[in-house]
Amino acid sequence: MSIKTIIGYKITNDPRILYEESAITTELSWLLERYHKLALNGKKSSEQKILDAIEKYPRVPQFKNYLSVLYGQMGNTEKMHETNRWITSEHPDYLFGKLSLASEYYLKKEYWKIPEILGDDMELKSLYPKRETFHENEVISFLKCAVLYFVAIDNLEQAEMRFEIMQKVAPDAVDTDIALKHLFVARMEAGRKRFEEEEKHRISVKTKEQEVKPTTIAPTFANAEIEWLYSNGLYIAEEKLETILSLPRELLISDLEMILQDSINRYAYYNDLIEVEGWDEEKMNFVVHAIFLLGELESTKSIKSIFNVLKQSEEYLDLYFGDFLTSAIWEPIYKIANRNLEASKQFMFEPGVNTFSRTVFTDMVEQIAYHQPERRSEIIQWFKEVILFFLNSDIEDNVIDSQVVGLLICNILHLEAKELKPEIEKLFDKGIVAQGICGVWSEVNKAFEETSRYDKKRKILSIVERYQQITSTWAGYNDDESYFSSDYKNHLESSILPVRVEPKIGRNDPCPCGSGKKYKKCCLNK
């Protein structure tokens, strides 16, 4: 039997403790099992049967709780709430009655009433000081109500503390999952508020204004096939990509670099085109094509052309890249620059460069550590030197960007590079960290002590595989709207049904008769 000692009381999975608390006999426990099923079936015909059982056993609160569950299953909210108050008035010490009433107050947004039912401390032991042991279902059900209450009153710290216990006690329980979903929404909302507050004090660089050239003349390429990149989007045929990649290497690289320069020279032309005709996927992906193809060719000498593109204005980057900048450009740059970390580091030091143009490189360098683990010490040193650069820079240098610093810390957390903690703490001391991105120093410091359950290693695909992945999964290319929910929070609230009552006796649980045998070997068939 699993018994855990948690903050002053023990937790057990043995269902007999629940029956002992309510003085339920073996015979009555079988009857409760039957009525439990009737309640869950939600049929109108079960109402009178449960009412008859309540009349026969007025001192047994479980039957009234089943009636509440039945009304909930039937969708009769008024009757369900009426029954909840009936339970607590006649059985004031019955935990599941309290929890059902607390859930009612939660759904009605009458949050101030919940401590009146569950206690000001919102602690199970404080509610039942004479009890030493609780069933796991009692603990998880109570903690779920507590998490939802603290989330509702914006006390995320107390909610997180109770959720941590839920994860330790029953990580796979339905109630644990419900609590996590509500916590997730609360975390996102807290992060949004913190981000908005931080924006008032954000440290950012002043990016360059886009140079506007009057030319509308397209360049002349050595390879006529390059024109395909101006008239095909990411659904471009695999055969065309293979044909382009089979062209003479040096001339092809020169043409692709010419595309990058053309995007700068004819920025005004394409910007006006979009304003008049709207976005055309087949006409406006030539820059992305060029960078992905240079990556496929592993054209290391093209890094200067890449730098030149990424140093352009925010308007330029938005026109030609959009979400690609933060989601996909790291991959071709990995193929081009993973052996040239010095150049990548110097790019991080360039003044006036867009936030996400720089974090392309921090993401790329992070991935090197996963794909080439033998280079980990080199990667850690790279991050250290970038941090020291920011520590030794002034705001007037136009290089410090608090969002870049916050995202850089996230990269280091992913790597679990504890050796950089002293330098990271100095970044916080200097006040140049976007805490809405990575958290405050105490949270970051704590995160270093936790082992991530998620694999941060991203796949490095061929250009054909990457295009297929983008066009089949990205929202802009995938028509499946089921990924999104219009009102996730309301959906969560609909999941707060009446609190489940005592768990039914499992086939392999100890028999409630006290024989010491498993239920299936003893009273199951009686």
Coordinates of C-alpha atoms in Angstrom, one line a residue:
M1 CA 0.0 0.0 0.0
S2 CA 1.4 3.4 -1.0
I3 CA 1.4 5.8 2.0
K4 CA 3.2 9.2 1.7
T5 CA 3.9 11.7 4.4
I6 CA 3.1 15.2 3.1
I7 CA 3.2 18.3 5.3
G8 CA 2.0 16.9 8.5
Y9 CA -0.3 14.0 7.3
K10 CA -0.1 10.7 5.5
I11 CA -1.7 9.9 2.2
T12 CA -3.0 6.4 1.3
N13 CA -4.6 4.7 -1.6
D14 CA -6.6 2.3 0.6
P15 CA -10.3 3.0 0.1
R16 CA -11.2 1.5 3.5
I17 CA -10.1 4.7 5.2
L18 CA -13.0 6.6 3.6
Y19 CA -15.5 4.0 4.7
E20 CA -14.1 4.1 8.3
E21 CA -14.5 7.9 8.4
S22 CA -18.2 7.5 7.5
A23 CA -18.7 4.3 9.5
I24 CA -19.7 2.5 6.3
T25 CA -20.3 -1.3 6.7
T26 CA -19.2 -3.8 4.1
E27 CA -22.8 -4.4 3.1
L28 CA -23.4 -0.7 2.7
S29 CA -20.2 -0.3 0.6
W30 CA -21.6 -2.6 -2.0
L31 CA -24.8 -0.6 -2.1
L32 CA -22.8 2.6 -2.5
E33 CA -21.0 1.1 -5.5
R34 CA -24.3 0.4 -7.2
Y35 CA -25.7 3.9 -6.6
H36 CA -22.4 5.5 -7.7
K37 CA -23.0 3.9 -11.1
L38 CA -26.6 5.1 -11.2
A39 CA -25.4 8.7 -10.5
L40 CA -22.8 8.6 -13.3
N41 CA -25.3 7.2 -15.8
G42 CA -27.3 10.4 -15.4
K43 CA -30.7 9.0 -16.1
K44 CA -33.8 10.7 -14.8
S45 CA -35.1 7.3 -13.6
S46 CA -32.3 7.1 -11.0
E47 CA -33.4 10.2 -9.2
Q48 CA -36.2 8.5 -7.1
K49 CA -34.0 5.5 -6.4
I50 CA -31.3 7.7 -4.9
L51 CA -33.9 9.7 -3.0
D52 CA -35.2 6.5 -1.5
A53 CA -31.7 5.5 -0.5
I54 CA -31.2 8.9 1.2
E55 CA -34.5 8.4 3.1
K56 CA -33.3 4.9 4.2
Y57 CA -29.8 6.0 5.1
P58 CA -30.2 9.7 6.2
R59 CA -26.8 9.7 8.0
V60 CA -24.8 8.6 5.0
P61 CA -23.7 11.7 3.1
Q62 CA -22.5 9.7 0.1
F63 CA -26.0 9.1 -1.2
K64 CA -26.7 12.9 -1.2
N65 CA -23.4 13.4 -3.0
Y66 CA -24.5 10.9 -5.6
L67 CA -27.7 12.9 -6.0
S68 CA -25.6 16.0 -6.7
V69 CA -23.5 14.1 -9.2
L70 CA -26.7 12.8 -10.9
Y71 CA -28.1 16.3 -11.2
G72 CA -24.8 17.5 -12.7
Q73 CA -24.8 14.7 -15.2
M74 CA -28.4 15.6 -16.1
G75 CA -27.5 19.2 -16.6
N76 CA -29.8 20.4 -13.8
T77 CA -27.5 22.9 -12.2
E78 CA -30.1 24.4 -9.9
K79 CA -30.9 21.1 -8.3
M80 CA -27.2 20.2 -8.1
H81 CA -26.4 23.4 -6.2
E82 CA -29.5 22.9 -4.0
T83 CA -28.2 19.5 -3.1
N84 CA -24.7 20.7 -2.3
R85 CA -26.1 23.1 0.3
W86 CA -28.3 20.3 1.7
I87 CA -25.2 18.1 2.1
T88 CA -23.2 20.7 4.0
S89 CA -26.1 21.7 6.2
E90 CA -26.7 18.0 7.3
H91 CA -23.1 16.8 7.1
P92 CA -20.9 19.8 7.9
D93 CA -17.8 17.7 8.3
Y94 CA -18.2 15.7 5.0
L95 CA -15.2 16.8 2.8
F96 CA -16.7 16.0 -0.6
G97 CA -19.8 18.0 0.3
K98 CA -17.6 21.0 1.1
L99 CA -15.7 20.6 -2.1
S100 CA -18.8 20.4 -4.2
L101 CA -20.1 23.6 -2.6
A102 CA -16.7 25.3 -3.1
S103 CA -16.9 24.3 -6.8
E104 CA -20.3 25.9 -7.0
Y105 CA -18.9 29.2 -5.6
Y106 CA -16.0 29.0 -8.0
L107 CA -18.3 28.7 -11.0
K108 CA -20.4 31.6 -9.8
K109 CA -17.2 33.6 -9.3
E110 CA -18.2 34.1 -5.6
Y111 CA -14.5 33.4 -4.7
W112 CA -14.7 35.1 -1.2
K113 CA -17.1 32.3 -0.1
I114 CA -14.6 29.5 -0.7
P115 CA -12.4 30.1 2.4
E116 CA -15.7 30.1 4.5
I117 CA -16.1 26.4 3.4
L118 CA -12.5 25.2 3.1
G119 CA -10.8 27.4 5.7
D120 CA -8.8 30.5 5.5
D121 CA -5.5 28.5 5.3
M122 CA -6.9 26.4 2.5
E123 CA -5.0 23.4 4.1
L124 CA -6.6 20.0 4.5
K125 CA -4.9 19.4 7.9
S126 CA -6.2 22.7 9.2
L127 CA -9.7 21.7 8.1
Y128 CA -9.5 18.3 9.9
P129 CA -6.9 18.7 12.6
K130 CA -7.7 15.4 14.4
R131 CA -7.1 13.3 11.3
E132 CA -3.6 11.9 10.6
T133 CA -4.3 10.1 7.3
F134 CA -6.2 11.1 4.1
H135 CA -7.1 9.2 1.0
E136 CA -5.3 10.3 -2.2
N137 CA -8.6 11.3 -3.8
E138 CA -9.4 13.5 -0.8
V139 CA -6.0 15.2 -1.1
I140 CA -6.1 15.7 -4.9
S141 CA -9.7 16.9 -4.9
F142 CA -9.0 19.4 -2.1
L143 CA -5.8 20.7 -3.7
K144 CA -7.5 21.1 -7.1
C145 CA -10.1 23.4 -5.5
A146 CA -7.3 25.3 -3.7
V147 CA -5.4 25.8 -6.9
L148 CA -8.4 27.1 -8.8
Y149 CA -9.2 29.4 -5.9
F150 CA -5.8 30.9 -5.7
V151 CA -5.6 31.2 -9.5
A152 CA -9.0 33.1 -9.4
I153 CA -7.7 35.6 -6.8
D154 CA -4.4 36.1 -8.6
N155 CA -2.2 34.4 -6.0
L156 CA -0.1 32.4 -8.4
E157 CA 2.5 31.6 -5.8
Q158 CA 0.1 29.8 -3.5
A159 CA -1.5 28.0 -6.5
E160 CA 1.9 26.8 -7.6
M161 CA 2.8 25.5 -4.2
R162 CA -0.3 23.3 -4.1
F163 CA 0.1 22.1 -7.6
E164 CA 3.6 20.9 -6.8
I165 CA 2.1 18.6 -4.2
M166 CA -0.4 17.4 -6.7
Q167 CA 2.3 16.5 -9.1
K168 CA 4.2 14.5 -6.4
V169 CA 1.1 12.7 -5.1
A170 CA -0.8 11.9 -8.3
P171 CA 0.8 13.3 -11.5
D172 CA -1.5 11.4 -13.8
A173 CA -4.8 12.2 -12.1
V174 CA -7.6 14.0 -14.0
D175 CA -7.8 16.7 -11.3
T176 CA -4.0 17.3 -11.6
D177 CA -4.4 17.8 -15.3
I178 CA -7.3 20.2 -14.8
A179 CA -5.3 22.2 -12.2
L180 CA -2.4 22.4 -14.7
K181 CA -4.6 23.7 -17.5
H182 CA -5.9 26.5 -15.2
L183 CA -2.4 27.2 -14.0
F184 CA -1.2 27.5 -17.6
V185 CA -3.8 30.1 -18.4
A186 CA -2.8 32.0 -15.2
R187 CA 0.9 31.8 -16.0
M188 CA 0.2 33.2 -19.5
E189 CA -1.9 36.0 -18.1
A190 CA 0.7 36.8 -15.4
G191 CA 3.4 36.8 -18.1
R192 CA 1.4 39.1 -20.3
K193 CA 0.9 41.6 -17.5
R194 CA 4.5 41.4 -16.6
F195 CA 5.5 41.9 -20.2
E196 CA 3.2 44.9 -20.6
E197 CA 4.7 46.5 -17.4
E198 CA 8.2 45.7 -18.7
E199 CA 7.6 47.3 -22.0
K200 CA 7.3 50.6 -20.2
H201 CA 10.9 50.1 -19.1
R202 CA 12.3 48.0 -21.9
I203 CA 15.8 48.6 -23.0
S204 CA 16.0 48.3 -26.8
V205 CA 18.4 49.3 -29.6
K206 CA 17.5 51.9 -32.1
T207 CA 17.4 50.0 -35.4
K208 CA 18.4 51.6 -38.8
E209 CA 15.9 53.2 -41.1
Q210 CA 15.5 51.3 -44.3
E211 CA 17.4 52.7 -47.2
V212 CA 15.0 53.3 -50.1
K213 CA 16.3 53.0 -53.6
P214 CA 14.2 53.9 -56.6
T215 CA 15.2 51.0 -58.8
T216 CA 12.6 48.5 -60.1
I217 CA 15.0 46.7 -62.4
A218 CA 15.6 43.0 -61.6
P219 CA 19.1 41.7 -61.7
T220 CA 20.4 39.5 -64.5
F221 CA 21.3 36.0 -63.2
A222 CA 23.8 33.6 -64.6
N223 CA 21.2 30.8 -64.3
A224 CA 17.7 31.3 -65.8
E225 CA 16.3 28.8 -63.3
I226 CA 16.8 31.3 -60.5
E227 CA 13.7 33.1 -61.8
W228 CA 11.6 30.3 -60.4
L229 CA 12.3 31.5 -56.9
Y230 CA 10.4 34.8 -57.8
S231 CA 7.3 32.9 -58.9
N232 CA 7.0 29.9 -56.6
G233 CA 6.2 29.9 -52.9
L234 CA 7.1 27.1 -50.4
Y235 CA 4.9 24.7 -52.4
I236 CA 7.6 24.8 -55.1
A237 CA 8.0 21.4 -56.8
E238 CA 10.8 19.2 -55.5
E239 CA 12.1 18.7 -59.0
K240 CA 12.7 22.5 -59.4
L241 CA 14.7 22.6 -56.2
E242 CA 16.8 19.6 -57.3
T243 CA 17.4 21.3 -60.7
I244 CA 18.5 24.5 -59.0
L245 CA 20.8 22.6 -56.6
S246 CA 22.4 20.8 -59.5
L247 CA 23.5 24.1 -61.1
P248 CA 27.2 24.9 -61.1
R249 CA 28.0 25.6 -57.5
E250 CA 29.9 28.9 -57.6
L251 CA 27.6 30.5 -60.1
L252 CA 24.5 29.4 -58.1
I253 CA 25.9 30.8 -54.9
S254 CA 26.6 34.1 -56.7
D255 CA 23.0 34.2 -58.0
L256 CA 21.6 33.4 -54.6
E257 CA 23.6 36.2 -52.9
M258 CA 22.4 38.5 -55.7
I259 CA 18.8 37.7 -54.7
L260 CA 19.6 38.8 -51.2
Q261 CA 21.0 42.1 -52.4
D262 CA 18.1 42.5 -54.8
S263 CA 15.7 42.3 -51.8
I264 CA 17.5 45.3 -50.4
N265 CA 17.8 47.3 -53.6
R266 CA 14.1 46.7 -54.6
Y267 CA 12.7 47.0 -51.1
A268 CA 10.5 50.0 -52.0
Y269 CA 9.3 48.2 -55.2
Y270 CA 8.1 45.1 -53.3
N271 CA 6.7 47.1 -50.4
D272 CA 4.6 49.1 -52.8
L273 CA 3.6 45.9 -54.6
I274 CA 2.3 44.4 -51.4
E275 CA 0.3 47.5 -50.5
V276 CA -1.4 47.5 -53.9
E277 CA -1.9 43.7 -54.5
G278 CA -1.7 42.2 -51.0
W279 CA 0.6 39.4 -49.9
D280 CA 1.3 36.9 -52.6
E281 CA 3.0 33.7 -51.3
E282 CA 4.3 32.8 -54.7
K283 CA 6.0 36.1 -55.3
M284 CA 7.3 37.0 -51.9
N285 CA 9.3 34.1 -50.7
F286 CA 12.4 34.6 -52.8
V287 CA 14.5 35.8 -49.9
V288 CA 13.6 32.7 -47.8
H289 CA 14.3 30.5 -50.8
A290 CA 17.7 32.0 -51.2
I291 CA 18.7 31.6 -47.6
F292 CA 17.4 28.0 -47.4
L293 CA 19.3 27.1 -50.6
L294 CA 22.5 28.7 -49.4
G295 CA 22.1 26.6 -46.2
E296 CA 21.5 23.4 -48.3
L297 CA 24.7 24.2 -50.2
E298 CA 26.5 24.9 -46.8
S299 CA 27.9 28.0 -48.4
T300 CA 30.1 29.2 -45.5
K301 CA 31.4 32.2 -47.5
S302 CA 27.8 33.6 -47.8
I303 CA 27.7 34.5 -44.1
K304 CA 28.5 38.2 -44.9
S305 CA 25.5 38.4 -47.2
I306 CA 23.3 36.8 -44.5
F307 CA 24.6 39.4 -42.0
N308 CA 23.8 42.2 -44.4
V309 CA 20.2 41.0 -44.8
L310 CA 19.7 40.6 -41.0
K311 CA 21.0 44.1 -40.3
Q312 CA 18.2 45.7 -42.3
S313 CA 15.3 47.5 -40.8
E314 CA 12.4 46.0 -38.9
E315 CA 10.2 46.9 -41.8
Y316 CA 12.4 45.0 -44.2
L317 CA 12.5 41.9 -41.9
D318 CA 8.8 41.9 -41.5
L319 CA 8.2 42.2 -45.2
Y320 CA 10.4 39.3 -46.3
F321 CA 10.6 37.1 -43.2
G322 CA 7.7 37.4 -40.8
D323 CA 7.5 34.4 -38.6
F324 CA 10.4 32.7 -40.5
L325 CA 12.9 34.9 -38.6
T326 CA 12.0 33.4 -35.2
S327 CA 11.0 29.9 -36.3
A328 CA 13.0 28.6 -39.2
I329 CA 16.0 30.8 -40.2
W330 CA 18.2 29.3 -37.5
E331 CA 18.5 26.0 -39.5
P332 CA 20.1 27.3 -42.8
I333 CA 22.3 29.6 -40.7
Y334 CA 23.3 26.5 -38.7
K335 CA 24.4 24.8 -41.9
I336 CA 26.3 28.0 -43.0
A337 CA 27.8 29.3 -39.8
N338 CA 28.1 26.5 -37.2
R339 CA 31.9 26.4 -37.7
N340 CA 32.3 30.2 -37.7
L341 CA 31.2 31.1 -34.1
E342 CA 33.6 34.0 -34.0
A343 CA 31.8 35.8 -36.8
S344 CA 28.4 35.0 -35.2
K345 CA 29.6 36.4 -31.9
Q346 CA 30.8 39.6 -33.6
F347 CA 27.4 40.0 -35.2
M348 CA 25.8 39.9 -31.7
F349 CA 27.9 42.9 -30.9
E350 CA 26.8 45.0 -33.9
P351 CA 24.9 48.2 -32.8
G352 CA 21.3 48.8 -34.0
V353 CA 20.5 45.2 -34.9
N354 CA 16.9 43.9 -34.6
T355 CA 16.2 41.7 -31.5
F356 CA 15.2 38.6 -33.4
S357 CA 18.0 38.9 -36.0
R358 CA 20.4 38.4 -33.1
T359 CA 18.5 35.7 -31.4
V360 CA 18.6 33.6 -34.6
F361 CA 22.3 33.2 -33.6
T362 CA 21.7 32.3 -30.0
D363 CA 19.2 29.7 -31.1
M364 CA 21.6 28.3 -33.6
V365 CA 24.5 28.2 -31.1
E366 CA 22.3 26.4 -28.6
Q367 CA 21.5 23.7 -31.2
I368 CA 25.2 23.1 -31.9
A369 CA 25.5 21.9 -28.3
Y370 CA 22.8 19.3 -28.9
H371 CA 23.9 18.1 -32.4
Q372 CA 27.6 18.3 -31.6
P373 CA 27.9 17.6 -27.8
E374 CA 31.7 17.4 -28.0
R375 CA 31.6 21.2 -28.6
R376 CA 29.7 22.0 -25.4
S377 CA 32.6 23.8 -23.7
E378 CA 33.1 25.9 -26.8
I379 CA 29.4 26.8 -26.8
I380 CA 29.4 27.7 -23.1
Q381 CA 32.4 30.0 -23.7
W382 CA 30.6 31.6 -26.6
F383 CA 27.6 32.5 -24.4
K384 CA 29.9 33.7 -21.6
E385 CA 31.7 36.1 -23.9
V386 CA 28.4 37.5 -25.2
I387 CA 27.2 38.0 -21.6
L388 CA 30.5 39.8 -20.7
F389 CA 30.1 42.0 -23.7
F390 CA 26.6 43.2 -22.5
L391 CA 28.0 43.6 -19.0
N392 CA 30.8 45.9 -20.2
S393 CA 28.5 47.9 -22.6
D394 CA 26.5 51.1 -21.9
I395 CA 23.0 51.9 -23.0
E396 CA 24.5 54.7 -25.2
D397 CA 26.4 52.0 -27.3
N398 CA 23.1 51.0 -28.9
V399 CA 23.8 47.3 -28.4
I400 CA 21.9 46.4 -25.2
D401 CA 18.5 44.9 -25.8
S402 CA 16.8 43.6 -22.7
Q403 CA 14.7 41.1 -24.7
V404 CA 17.9 39.7 -26.4
V405 CA 19.3 39.2 -22.9
G406 CA 16.2 37.5 -21.6
L407 CA 16.1 35.2 -24.6
L408 CA 19.8 34.5 -24.2
I409 CA 19.2 33.4 -20.6
C410 CA 16.5 31.0 -21.9
N411 CA 19.0 29.5 -24.3
I412 CA 21.4 29.0 -21.4
L413 CA 18.7 27.5 -19.2
H414 CA 17.9 25.0 -21.9
L415 CA 21.5 24.0 -22.0
E416 CA 21.4 23.6 -18.1
A417 CA 24.7 25.5 -18.1
K418 CA 25.0 26.1 -14.4
E419 CA 28.6 27.4 -14.8
L420 CA 27.2 30.6 -16.2
K421 CA 25.0 31.5 -13.1
P422 CA 27.5 34.1 -11.7
E423 CA 27.5 36.0 -15.0
I424 CA 23.7 35.7 -15.4
E425 CA 23.1 37.1 -11.9
K426 CA 25.2 40.1 -12.9
L427 CA 22.9 40.7 -15.8
F428 CA 20.0 41.0 -13.4
D429 CA 22.0 43.2 -11.1
K430 CA 22.7 45.6 -14.0
G431 CA 19.0 45.7 -14.7
I432 CA 19.2 44.8 -18.4
V433 CA 17.1 41.6 -18.4
A434 CA 13.5 41.3 -19.8
Q435 CA 12.2 39.4 -16.8
G436 CA 8.9 38.8 -18.5
I437 CA 10.7 36.5 -20.8
C438 CA 12.9 34.4 -18.6
G439 CA 11.6 35.3 -15.1
V440 CA 13.2 37.1 -12.1
W441 CA 16.6 36.0 -10.9
S442 CA 15.2 33.7 -8.1
E443 CA 13.1 31.9 -10.7
V444 CA 16.1 31.5 -13.0
N445 CA 18.3 30.3 -10.2
K446 CA 15.7 27.7 -9.2
A447 CA 15.2 26.6 -12.8
F448 CA 18.9 25.7 -13.0
E449 CA 18.3 23.1 -10.3
E450 CA 15.5 21.4 -12.2
T451 CA 16.1 18.9 -14.9
S452 CA 14.0 19.6 -18.0
R453 CA 11.6 16.8 -19.2
Y454 CA 11.6 18.2 -22.7
D455 CA 14.1 17.5 -25.5
K456 CA 15.2 20.9 -26.9
K457 CA 17.1 19.4 -29.8
R458 CA 15.5 20.4 -33.1
K459 CA 15.6 18.4 -36.3
I460 CA 17.9 19.5 -39.0
L461 CA 16.2 18.6 -42.3
S462 CA 16.9 18.8 -46.0
I463 CA 15.4 21.8 -47.8
V464 CA 12.6 19.6 -49.3
E465 CA 11.8 18.1 -45.9
R466 CA 11.7 21.5 -44.3
Y467 CA 9.4 22.9 -46.9
Q468 CA 7.1 19.9 -46.4
Q469 CA 7.2 20.4 -42.6
I470 CA 6.3 24.1 -42.9
T471 CA 3.5 23.7 -45.4
S472 CA 1.9 20.8 -43.5
T473 CA 2.1 22.2 -40.0
W474 CA 2.4 26.0 -39.9
A475 CA -0.9 27.8 -39.3
G476 CA -0.4 30.1 -42.3
Y477 CA -0.2 27.1 -44.6
N478 CA -2.5 24.6 -42.8
D479 CA -6.3 25.2 -43.1
D480 CA -7.1 23.1 -40.0
E481 CA -8.6 25.6 -37.5
S482 CA -9.0 22.9 -34.8
Y483 CA -5.5 24.0 -33.5
F484 CA -7.1 27.1 -32.0
S485 CA -9.7 27.8 -29.3
S486 CA -11.7 31.0 -29.3
D487 CA -12.2 31.0 -25.6
Y488 CA -9.9 28.5 -23.8
K489 CA -10.6 29.9 -20.3
N490 CA -14.4 29.4 -20.7
H491 CA -13.8 25.9 -22.0
L492 CA -11.8 25.2 -18.8
E493 CA -14.6 26.4 -16.6
S494 CA -17.0 24.0 -18.2
S495 CA -14.7 21.2 -17.0
I496 CA -15.3 22.0 -13.3
L497 CA -18.1 19.4 -12.7
P498 CA -19.2 18.3 -9.3
V499 CA -16.3 16.9 -7.3
R500 CA -16.0 13.2 -7.7
V501 CA -16.9 11.3 -4.6
E502 CA -14.9 8.5 -2.9
P503 CA -13.3 6.2 -5.5
K504 CA -15.0 3.0 -6.2
I505 CA -13.2 -0.2 -5.0
G506 CA -10.9 -1.5 -7.7
R507 CA -10.6 -5.2 -8.4
N508 CA -7.1 -5.3 -6.9
D509 CA -7.8 -3.1 -3.9
P510 CA -8.0 -4.5 -0.4
C511 CA -11.5 -5.7 0.3
P512 CA -13.5 -3.3 2.6
C513 CA -14.6 -6.2 4.7
G514 CA -11.2 -6.3 6.3
S515 CA -10.3 -9.8 5.3
G516 CA -6.9 -8.7 4.0
K517 CA -7.6 -10.3 0.6
K518 CA -8.0 -8.4 -2.7
Y519 CA -11.5 -7.3 -3.5
K520 CA -11.7 -9.6 -6.6
K521 CA -10.7 -12.6 -4.4
C522 CA -13.2 -11.8 -1.6
C523 CA -16.5 -9.9 -1.8
L524 CA -16.6 -8.7 -5.4
N525 CA -19.1 -11.4 -6.5
K526 CA -21.1 -11.5 -3.4

